[in-house]
Amino acid sequence: MSRPELIAPPEIYYGDTEAKKYTNNTRIQQIQAEMTYRALELLNLPPDEPAFLLDIGCGSGLSGEILDEEGYLWAGVDIAPSMLEVALEREVEGDLFLHDIGQGFGFRPGSFDGAISISVLQWLLNAETSHPTSSPPHRLNRFFTTLHAALRNPARAVLQFYPTSDDQVQLITQIAQRAGFGGGVVVDYPNSKKARKVFLVLYVGDGGAAQVPRGLENEEPNEAEGRVKFEKRREREKRREKSGKTKVRDRDWILKKKDLYRRRGKEDVPHDSKYTGRKRKAVF
Amino acid sequence: MVRLITHNLLACHAKGCTTNNFPLQIKDAQLALREAEFNPDFLRGFIPRIEWAALVSAARQLGDESLPNEVPEMIDDDFLRGLHHVLLEIHIDEGAMVCPNCGHVYPISSGIPNMLLAEHEIG
C-alpha cells in the first residue's frame, strides 16, 4: 500500500495535479463514497432530523457531495488549497475553511451535531518541523480537545484512518480518551488486506453507556459480484475485435510468419502444404 | 463561501486568545447572494445555538437590517425566511475577519477563509 503521508505534508502532496487526479479517479471516488456512507451509518444520527456536521479534511468535497445528497448541512476544513479549489469548482454546498486541524479548531462550544473524517488522521502522525507544537502527540491533543469542545452533548465523531501499526492506533485512542471522548476503534473486514478499514468512533457524553458498534465481518464485498467467471477475458477479446486486429490463427497469417522465419534463417520451419492452417473438424 | 451561519460559530483560536475572541469582525467584505433550499426544521433546531447579538451585528455590518434585536417569542414562517436568507444565502466572497481581542487577521479569498496560524500562535 502506498503511503502518501510519508512523501510530503498534505498541503504540498495534494498540489494542483494530485488534487485533480485524486478527485477524478473513479476508484478513489467509489472507496470514499463507501466509507462516507459507512461513517454516516456509524454516526447514527436521528433520522429525519436535519443536522449540522463537520467534515474534517473535506478535500475536494467527495464526501461533502454525499452529505449534500443526504440532506445535511455541513462545514468542511482542509489544509490543501488545491483540493479546496477543486471543491469550489465542484460547487459543493458546505462552507470551506483552509485550516490545519493539528492547530485546533476555533468553533464555539456545541456547534456541531456530529463530525466525520475520511482518510485524514494518519496525516497528523508525522512531524514537519522540530518545533514542539508540531510533534504528533501535541497536534493530536490540540485536535481532539478542540473537536470535543466543538461538538454538542451528546454527539458522535467518526474518523476513518489508515494506521501503519497498532502503536499508532493506541496513541490516537489514548489522546482522544484523555480529551474526554468515549468510544473506541471499529475495524471493518479485519481479516482482509484490501477491504480492511479502521474507524475511530468517538462519543461526547452518553456517560460511556453506549457500546462501540461492531465492525463488519464475513465476506468482504466482492467488486465483481454477479459477474460470470472469465467475463474479463471475453471483454478483452471483444475489445480486440473492435480495434480491428484480426484473430491470429488464419492461413495467411501462418504463411506470412513462416515466410518471415525462413527469411531470417530459422531452422526447422515446417513446409507449406494444403494442410497448413487447415480448420479441424469438431471430433467427437 | 463564508456564510453567517459559520461566522456565528467561529471564534479566534490563536494561542492565549481566550476571552473577547468572538465574534470576529468582518472587514472589506464583498458579498454574493446564492439561493439555498429553505429548511424550516433545521432553522428551528438551530436557533438555540445562535449567538443572536453577534448575528445581528454581523448582519448589520454587511448591510442587512432585516433581523430584530431579540429572537421573537412567536417564531413564524416570515421570521424563519428572513433568518434563512441571512444565515444561509449571504456569502462573503472576499474580505477578512479580524479578532477583536488579539487582532489576528483571517483573510478570506474566493470564499475560503485562511485559518492557518503562525508557529508562535499555536496553542
Tab-separated table of C-alpha atoms in Angstrom:
chain	number	residue	atom	x	y	z
A	1	MET	CA	0.000	0.000	0.000
A	2	SER	CA	1.344	3.417	-0.864
A	3	ARG	CA	1.699	5.907	1.942
A	4	PRO	CA	1.423	9.467	0.598
A	5	GLU	CA	1.727	10.870	4.135
A	6	LEU	CA	5.331	9.689	4.159
A	7	ILE	CA	6.177	11.535	0.943
A	8	ALA	CA	5.289	15.155	1.772
A	9	PRO	CA	2.996	17.208	4.017
A	10	PRO	CA	-0.622	17.205	2.770
A	11	GLU	CA	-0.720	20.793	1.529
A	12	ILE	CA	2.266	20.044	-0.684
A	13	TYR	CA	1.441	16.468	-1.681
A	14	TYR	CA	-2.046	17.470	-2.835
A	15	GLY	CA	-0.892	20.124	-5.274
A	16	ASP	CA	-2.889	21.060	-8.345
A	17	THR	CA	-2.163	17.932	-10.373
A	18	GLU	CA	-2.517	15.475	-7.495
A	19	ALA	CA	-5.779	17.116	-6.363
A	20	LYS	CA	-7.284	16.721	-9.856
A	21	LYS	CA	-6.000	13.163	-10.156
A	22	TYR	CA	-7.394	12.252	-6.743
A	23	THR	CA	-10.801	13.721	-7.468
A	24	ASN	CA	-11.209	12.258	-10.938
A	25	ASN	CA	-10.081	8.755	-10.070
A	26	THR	CA	-13.240	6.668	-10.115
A	27	ARG	CA	-11.800	4.034	-7.810
A	28	ILE	CA	-10.953	6.626	-5.148
A	29	GLN	CA	-14.387	8.167	-5.624
A	30	GLN	CA	-16.009	4.799	-5.034
A	31	ILE	CA	-13.949	3.965	-1.945
A	32	GLN	CA	-14.507	7.425	-0.477
A	33	ALA	CA	-18.232	7.178	-1.090
A	34	GLU	CA	-18.443	3.759	0.553
A	35	MET	CA	-16.509	4.971	3.587
A	36	THR	CA	-18.618	8.120	3.862
A	37	TYR	CA	-21.830	6.093	3.882
A	38	ARG	CA	-20.362	3.750	6.468
A	39	ALA	CA	-19.228	6.720	8.586
A	40	LEU	CA	-22.724	8.192	8.429
A	41	GLU	CA	-24.111	4.826	9.478
A	42	LEU	CA	-21.754	4.741	12.464
A	43	LEU	CA	-22.619	8.359	13.271
A	44	ASN	CA	-26.147	7.096	13.894
A	45	LEU	CA	-27.873	10.467	13.702
A	46	PRO	CA	-31.584	10.515	14.474
A	47	PRO	CA	-33.402	10.037	11.169
A	48	ASP	CA	-35.410	12.859	9.576
A	49	GLU	CA	-33.766	15.500	11.713
A	50	PRO	CA	-31.637	17.988	9.846
A	51	ALA	CA	-28.144	18.148	11.304
A	52	PHE	CA	-25.120	20.405	11.011
A	53	LEU	CA	-21.960	18.354	10.509
A	54	LEU	CA	-18.243	18.995	10.370
A	55	ASP	CA	-16.246	17.301	7.610
A	56	ILE	CA	-12.641	17.162	8.801
A	57	GLY	CA	-10.266	17.009	5.859
A	58	CYS	CA	-13.049	17.544	3.347
A	59	GLY	CA	-10.574	17.767	0.469
A	60	SER	CA	-12.246	18.224	-2.891
A	61	GLY	CA	-15.681	17.519	-1.452
A	62	LEU	CA	-16.055	13.850	-2.413
A	63	SER	CA	-17.586	13.144	0.993
A	64	GLY	CA	-19.291	16.539	1.123
A	65	GLU	CA	-21.273	15.740	-2.004
A	66	ILE	CA	-22.716	12.740	-0.235
A	67	LEU	CA	-23.582	14.868	2.795
A	68	ASP	CA	-25.376	17.253	0.406
A	69	GLU	CA	-27.275	14.363	-1.144
A	70	GLU	CA	-28.290	13.061	2.256
A	71	GLY	CA	-29.643	16.479	3.161
A	72	TYR	CA	-27.142	17.513	5.816
A	73	LEU	CA	-25.748	20.983	6.182
A	74	TRP	CA	-22.025	20.939	6.766
A	75	ALA	CA	-18.811	22.870	7.065
A	76	GLY	CA	-15.532	21.433	5.845
A	77	VAL	CA	-11.916	22.085	6.744
A	78	ASP	CA	-8.815	21.069	4.803
A	79	ILE	CA	-5.195	22.122	4.680
A	80	ALA	CA	-4.593	21.705	0.949
A	81	PRO	CA	-5.584	24.836	-1.001
A	82	SER	CA	-5.582	22.969	-4.311
A	83	MET	CA	-8.109	20.464	-3.001
A	84	LEU	CA	-10.356	23.274	-1.770
A	85	GLU	CA	-10.106	24.915	-5.175
A	86	VAL	CA	-11.373	21.715	-6.774
A	87	ALA	CA	-14.159	21.644	-4.192
A	88	LEU	CA	-15.134	25.190	-5.200
A	89	GLU	CA	-15.202	24.152	-8.849
A	90	ARG	CA	-17.439	21.228	-7.978
A	91	GLU	CA	-19.805	23.648	-6.226
A	92	VAL	CA	-20.378	21.749	-3.014
A	93	GLU	CA	-22.900	23.309	-0.654
A	94	GLY	CA	-20.871	23.382	2.561
A	95	ASP	CA	-18.697	26.181	3.901
A	96	LEU	CA	-14.997	25.537	3.351
A	97	PHE	CA	-12.080	26.549	5.539
A	98	LEU	CA	-8.360	26.443	4.926
A	99	HIS	CA	-7.362	25.065	8.275
A	100	ASP	CA	-4.668	22.922	9.866
A	101	ILE	CA	-6.572	20.562	12.162
A	102	GLY	CA	-3.402	19.995	14.191
A	103	GLN	CA	-3.616	23.634	15.304
A	104	GLY	CA	-7.045	23.079	16.821
A	105	PHE	CA	-10.456	24.436	15.876
A	106	GLY	CA	-11.855	27.818	16.830
A	107	PHE	CA	-15.500	26.797	16.742
A	108	ARG	CA	-17.722	27.801	19.624
A	109	PRO	CA	-18.673	25.021	22.049
A	110	GLY	CA	-21.576	22.881	20.933
A	111	SER	CA	-21.523	23.992	17.311
A	112	PHE	CA	-21.904	20.676	15.515
A	113	ASP	CA	-24.262	17.697	15.692
A	114	GLY	CA	-21.502	15.367	14.574
A	115	ALA	CA	-18.215	15.112	12.723
A	116	ILE	CA	-16.866	12.793	10.066
A	117	SER	CA	-13.379	12.491	8.683
A	118	ILE	CA	-12.319	10.202	5.854
A	119	SER	CA	-8.655	9.179	5.481
A	120	VAL	CA	-7.167	12.094	7.396
A	121	LEU	CA	-5.828	11.247	10.851
A	122	GLN	CA	-2.755	9.444	9.523
A	123	TRP	CA	-1.546	12.811	8.209
A	124	LEU	CA	-1.222	14.051	11.792
A	125	LEU	CA	1.303	11.370	12.669
A	126	ASN	CA	4.342	12.970	11.038
A	127	ALA	CA	6.311	15.879	12.469
A	128	GLU	CA	7.141	18.517	9.844
A	129	THR	CA	9.450	20.640	11.996
A	130	SER	CA	11.235	20.178	15.295
A	131	HIS	CA	9.131	22.863	16.951
A	132	PRO	CA	7.287	21.408	19.977
A	133	THR	CA	3.901	22.373	18.544
A	134	SER	CA	4.454	20.186	15.503
A	135	SER	CA	5.026	16.950	17.391
A	136	PRO	CA	2.283	14.392	16.629
A	137	PRO	CA	1.084	13.999	20.248
A	138	HIS	CA	0.774	17.755	20.677
A	139	ARG	CA	-1.119	18.154	17.409
A	140	LEU	CA	-3.410	15.218	18.145
A	141	ASN	CA	-4.083	16.625	21.584
A	142	ARG	CA	-4.982	20.053	20.179
A	143	PHE	CA	-7.176	18.424	17.572
A	144	PHE	CA	-9.133	16.176	19.919
A	145	THR	CA	-9.630	18.692	22.749
A	146	THR	CA	-10.932	21.412	20.424
A	147	LEU	CA	-13.046	18.895	18.498
A	148	HIS	CA	-14.564	17.672	21.750
A	149	ALA	CA	-15.482	21.249	22.624
A	150	ALA	CA	-16.967	21.982	19.205
A	151	LEU	CA	-19.398	19.050	19.343
A	152	ARG	CA	-22.755	19.070	21.106
A	153	ASN	CA	-23.539	16.821	24.000
A	154	PRO	CA	-24.456	14.130	23.081
A	155	ALA	CA	-22.816	13.740	19.691
A	156	ARG	CA	-20.524	11.387	17.829
A	157	ALA	CA	-17.471	11.768	15.675
A	158	VAL	CA	-16.471	9.048	13.210
A	159	LEU	CA	-12.950	9.220	11.879
A	160	GLN	CA	-11.702	6.725	9.312
A	161	PHE	CA	-7.937	6.496	9.007
A	162	TYR	CA	-5.122	4.258	7.813
A	163	PRO	CA	-2.804	3.353	10.684
A	164	THR	CA	0.526	1.696	9.911
A	165	SER	CA	0.823	-0.014	13.261
A	166	ASP	CA	-1.084	-0.860	16.422
A	167	ASP	CA	1.058	1.665	18.280
A	168	GLN	CA	-0.451	4.439	16.196
A	169	VAL	CA	-3.970	3.250	16.952
A	170	GLN	CA	-3.116	3.139	20.626
A	171	LEU	CA	-1.602	6.622	20.624
A	172	ILE	CA	-4.611	8.105	18.880
A	173	THR	CA	-7.228	6.424	21.082
A	174	GLN	CA	-5.300	7.313	24.208
A	175	ILE	CA	-5.146	11.005	23.332
A	176	ALA	CA	-8.803	11.007	22.284
A	177	GLN	CA	-9.804	9.491	25.615
A	178	ARG	CA	-7.712	11.994	27.510
A	179	ALA	CA	-9.535	14.757	25.621
A	180	GLY	CA	-12.781	13.486	27.128
A	181	PHE	CA	-14.130	11.265	24.372
A	182	GLY	CA	-15.654	7.861	24.984
A	183	GLY	CA	-15.797	5.160	22.358
A	184	GLY	CA	-13.170	3.187	20.543
A	185	VAL	CA	-11.989	1.606	17.337
A	186	VAL	CA	-14.226	-0.246	14.906
A	187	VAL	CA	-12.494	-2.424	12.341
A	188	ASP	CA	-14.417	-3.477	9.229
A	189	TYR	CA	-13.334	-6.685	7.482
A	190	PRO	CA	-10.419	-7.257	9.895
A	191	ASN	CA	-9.171	-10.318	8.022
A	192	SER	CA	-8.982	-8.763	4.598
A	193	LYS	CA	-5.907	-6.996	3.350
A	194	LYS	CA	-7.759	-4.844	0.858
A	195	ALA	CA	-11.143	-4.165	2.391
A	196	ARG	CA	-9.943	-3.684	5.993
A	197	LYS	CA	-10.997	-0.251	7.256
A	198	VAL	CA	-10.327	1.302	10.644
A	199	PHE	CA	-12.877	3.722	12.092
A	200	LEU	CA	-12.415	5.648	15.306
A	201	VAL	CA	-15.912	6.094	16.759
A	202	LEU	CA	-15.918	8.751	19.465
A	203	TYR	CA	-18.718	9.818	21.779
A	204	VAL	CA	-19.265	13.105	23.528
A	205	GLY	CA	-21.330	12.478	26.615
A	206	ASP	CA	-23.527	9.373	26.989
A	207	GLY	CA	-21.508	8.507	30.102
A	208	GLY	CA	-19.799	5.644	28.362
A	209	ALA	CA	-23.054	3.699	28.419
A	210	ALA	CA	-23.174	3.398	24.673
A	211	GLN	CA	-21.323	0.426	23.281
A	212	VAL	CA	-18.962	0.725	20.394
A	213	PRO	CA	-20.647	-0.754	17.327
A	214	ARG	CA	-19.244	-3.906	15.823
A	215	GLY	CA	-17.224	-3.862	12.660
A	216	LEU	CA	-18.432	-5.575	9.544
A	217	GLU	CA	-17.174	-9.108	9.212
A	218	ASN	CA	-18.000	-12.083	6.998
A	219	GLU	CA	-17.057	-11.938	3.369
A	220	GLU	CA	-15.512	-8.794	2.077
A	221	PRO	CA	-17.612	-7.065	-0.530
A	222	ASN	CA	-16.903	-8.573	-3.911
A	223	GLU	CA	-16.494	-5.916	-6.547
A	224	ALA	CA	-17.025	-8.335	-9.384
A	225	GLU	CA	-20.176	-9.599	-7.701
A	226	GLY	CA	-22.694	-11.015	-10.113
A	227	ARG	CA	-20.162	-11.335	-12.869
A	228	VAL	CA	-19.527	-14.585	-14.643
A	229	LYS	CA	-16.081	-16.130	-14.496
A	230	PHE	CA	-13.874	-15.332	-17.486
A	231	GLU	CA	-16.060	-12.417	-18.368
A	232	LYS	CA	-12.979	-10.236	-18.305
A	233	ARG	CA	-11.271	-12.351	-20.912
A	234	ARG	CA	-14.312	-12.217	-23.114
A	235	GLU	CA	-14.403	-8.457	-22.775
A	236	ARG	CA	-10.757	-8.218	-23.699
A	237	GLU	CA	-11.306	-10.261	-26.828
A	238	LYS	CA	-14.308	-8.249	-27.773
A	239	ARG	CA	-12.232	-5.111	-27.456
A	240	ARG	CA	-9.550	-6.594	-29.684
A	241	GLU	CA	-12.085	-7.417	-32.362
A	242	LYS	CA	-13.370	-3.887	-32.245
A	243	SER	CA	-9.935	-2.367	-32.578
A	244	GLY	CA	-9.568	-4.044	-35.995
A	245	LYS	CA	-6.885	-6.624	-35.219
A	246	THR	CA	-7.730	-9.973	-36.795
A	247	LYS	CA	-7.670	-13.262	-34.990
A	248	VAL	CA	-4.243	-14.833	-35.011
A	249	ARG	CA	-4.967	-18.239	-36.358
A	250	ASP	CA	-5.706	-17.917	-40.036
A	251	ARG	CA	-3.850	-19.400	-43.003
A	252	ASP	CA	-2.492	-16.149	-44.412
A	253	TRP	CA	-1.078	-15.166	-41.052
A	254	ILE	CA	0.644	-18.561	-40.644
A	255	LEU	CA	2.138	-18.406	-44.122
A	256	LYS	CA	3.369	-14.905	-43.514
A	257	LYS	CA	5.008	-15.908	-40.242
A	258	LYS	CA	6.661	-18.973	-41.761
A	259	ASP	CA	7.973	-16.899	-44.615
A	260	LEU	CA	9.372	-14.424	-42.157
A	261	TYR	CA	11.136	-17.186	-40.184
A	262	ARG	CA	12.666	-18.640	-43.344
A	263	ARG	CA	13.974	-15.293	-44.438
A	264	ARG	CA	15.550	-14.846	-41.029
A	265	GLY	CA	17.235	-18.205	-41.456
A	266	LYS	CA	15.441	-20.081	-38.725
A	267	GLU	CA	15.820	-23.850	-38.979
A	268	ASP	CA	13.063	-26.461	-38.860
A	269	VAL	CA	10.308	-24.261	-40.243
A	270	PRO	CA	7.649	-26.759	-41.409
A	271	HIS	CA	6.962	-26.555	-45.102
A	272	ASP	CA	3.718	-25.347	-46.539
A	273	SER	CA	1.077	-27.725	-47.836
A	274	LYS	CA	-2.652	-27.863	-48.374
A	275	TYR	CA	-2.947	-28.838	-44.716
A	276	THR	CA	-1.292	-25.668	-43.427
A	277	GLY	CA	-3.702	-23.703	-41.210
A	278	ARG	CA	-6.484	-26.076	-42.041
A	279	LYS	CA	-9.536	-25.910	-39.858
A	280	ARG	CA	-10.053	-29.119	-37.918
A	281	LYS	CA	-13.354	-30.895	-37.651
A	282	ALA	CA	-15.026	-30.956	-34.316
A	283	VAL	CA	-14.171	-34.502	-33.268
A	284	PHE	CA	-16.395	-36.463	-31.010
B	1	MET	CA	-18.421	30.793	0.926
B	2	VAL	CA	-18.309	32.030	4.488
B	3	ARG	CA	-21.928	32.301	5.441
B	4	LEU	CA	-23.124	33.951	8.619
B	5	ILE	CA	-24.095	30.537	9.978
B	6	THR	CA	-20.438	29.552	10.217
B	7	HIS	CA	-19.287	33.048	11.089
B	8	ASN	CA	-21.586	32.771	14.092
B	9	LEU	CA	-19.769	29.637	15.240
B	10	LEU	CA	-16.271	30.881	14.674
B	11	ALA	CA	-14.032	32.292	17.381
B	12	CYS	CA	-10.336	33.128	17.280
B	13	HIS	CA	-8.182	30.127	18.168
B	14	ALA	CA	-4.759	31.721	18.449
B	15	LYS	CA	-2.615	30.974	21.492
B	16	GLY	CA	-3.748	32.693	24.676
B	17	CYS	CA	-6.688	34.354	22.956
B	18	THR	CA	-9.487	33.015	25.112
B	19	THR	CA	-11.599	35.999	26.106
B	20	ASN	CA	-13.421	38.517	23.956
B	21	ASN	CA	-12.411	36.477	20.885
B	22	PHE	CA	-15.917	36.331	19.449
B	23	PRO	CA	-17.419	37.427	17.131
B	24	LEU	CA	-14.745	38.090	14.535
B	25	GLN	CA	-15.123	41.488	12.885
B	26	ILE	CA	-15.777	41.369	9.161
B	27	LYS	CA	-13.676	43.798	7.098
B	28	ASP	CA	-13.850	44.847	3.439
B	29	ALA	CA	-16.438	42.244	2.623
B	30	GLN	CA	-17.521	41.555	-0.923
B	31	LEU	CA	-20.828	39.764	-0.810
B	32	ALA	CA	-22.537	37.320	-3.097
B	33	LEU	CA	-26.095	36.085	-2.816
B	34	ARG	CA	-26.757	32.459	-3.639
B	35	GLU	CA	-30.115	30.873	-3.146
B	36	ALA	CA	-30.286	27.910	-0.834
B	37	GLU	CA	-33.016	25.442	-0.063
B	38	PHE	CA	-35.332	26.636	2.715
B	39	ASN	CA	-35.380	24.168	5.593
B	40	PRO	CA	-37.582	25.393	8.469
B	41	ASP	CA	-36.968	22.314	10.663
B	42	PHE	CA	-33.233	22.848	10.545
B	43	LEU	CA	-33.569	26.531	11.421
B	44	ARG	CA	-35.911	25.825	14.332
B	45	GLY	CA	-33.378	23.376	15.729
B	46	PHE	CA	-30.511	25.759	15.116
B	47	ILE	CA	-31.915	28.923	16.746
B	48	PRO	CA	-30.848	27.939	20.303
B	49	ARG	CA	-27.271	27.567	19.079
B	50	ILE	CA	-27.088	31.061	17.580
B	51	GLU	CA	-25.452	33.921	19.454
B	52	TRP	CA	-28.191	36.300	18.453
B	53	ALA	CA	-26.487	39.610	19.242
B	54	ALA	CA	-23.399	38.563	17.261
B	55	LEU	CA	-25.539	37.521	14.308
B	56	VAL	CA	-27.471	40.783	14.270
B	57	SER	CA	-24.332	42.909	14.481
B	58	ALA	CA	-22.619	40.872	11.752
B	59	ALA	CA	-25.675	41.174	9.515
B	60	ARG	CA	-25.765	44.957	10.094
B	61	GLN	CA	-22.051	45.182	9.232
B	62	LEU	CA	-22.947	43.560	5.934
B	63	GLY	CA	-25.816	45.970	5.412
B	64	ASP	CA	-28.732	43.701	6.213
B	65	GLU	CA	-31.104	45.329	8.698
B	66	SER	CA	-33.924	42.809	8.496
B	67	LEU	CA	-33.294	40.981	11.778
B	68	PRO	CA	-34.933	42.094	15.039
B	69	ASN	CA	-32.763	42.804	18.085
B	70	GLU	CA	-34.229	39.903	20.021
B	71	VAL	CA	-35.450	36.496	18.969
B	72	PRO	CA	-39.248	36.911	18.809
B	73	GLU	CA	-41.266	34.628	21.045
B	74	MET	CA	-43.555	33.620	18.235
B	75	ILE	CA	-41.429	32.013	15.532
B	76	ASP	CA	-43.446	32.272	12.346
B	77	ASP	CA	-42.664	31.451	8.751
B	78	ASP	CA	-41.823	35.033	7.761
B	79	PHE	CA	-39.226	35.270	10.507
B	80	LEU	CA	-37.719	31.931	9.504
B	81	ARG	CA	-37.499	33.021	5.877
B	82	GLY	CA	-35.686	36.183	6.889
B	83	LEU	CA	-33.341	34.204	9.113
B	84	HIS	CA	-32.767	31.686	6.327
B	85	HIS	CA	-31.757	34.493	3.986
B	86	VAL	CA	-29.300	35.998	6.483
B	87	LEU	CA	-27.815	32.731	7.712
B	88	LEU	CA	-27.534	30.684	4.542
B	89	GLU	CA	-27.801	32.870	1.465
B	90	ILE	CA	-25.385	35.721	2.114
B	91	HIS	CA	-21.869	34.589	1.213
B	92	ILE	CA	-18.729	36.578	1.916
B	93	ASP	CA	-16.535	36.079	-1.133
B	94	GLU	CA	-13.593	38.350	-0.377
B	95	GLY	CA	-12.501	40.255	2.675
B	96	ALA	CA	-11.118	39.450	6.102
B	97	MET	CA	-12.163	38.530	9.598
B	98	VAL	CA	-10.321	40.239	12.445
B	99	CYS	CA	-10.195	39.020	16.037
B	100	PRO	CA	-11.457	41.797	18.359
B	101	ASN	CA	-9.050	40.690	21.097
B	102	CYS	CA	-5.655	39.829	19.584
B	103	GLY	CA	-6.146	41.440	16.189
B	104	HIS	CA	-5.282	38.343	14.197
B	105	VAL	CA	-6.482	38.730	10.620
B	106	TYR	CA	-8.064	35.762	8.891
B	107	PRO	CA	-8.135	36.700	5.203
B	108	ILE	CA	-10.938	35.382	3.002
B	109	SER	CA	-10.127	34.786	-0.642
B	110	SER	CA	-12.529	33.349	-3.205
B	111	GLY	CA	-14.852	32.409	-0.390
B	112	ILE	CA	-12.378	30.393	1.654
B	113	PRO	CA	-11.087	31.849	4.913
B	114	ASN	CA	-7.483	31.133	5.747
B	115	MET	CA	-7.500	29.911	9.344
B	116	LEU	CA	-3.822	28.906	9.462
B	117	LEU	CA	-1.763	30.199	12.365
B	118	ALA	CA	1.940	31.001	12.506
B	119	GLU	CA	4.103	28.745	14.639
B	120	HIS	CA	4.209	31.121	17.632
B	121	GLU	CA	0.409	31.478	17.655
B	122	ILE	CA	-0.354	27.775	18.026
B	123	GLY	CA	-1.842	26.935	21.389
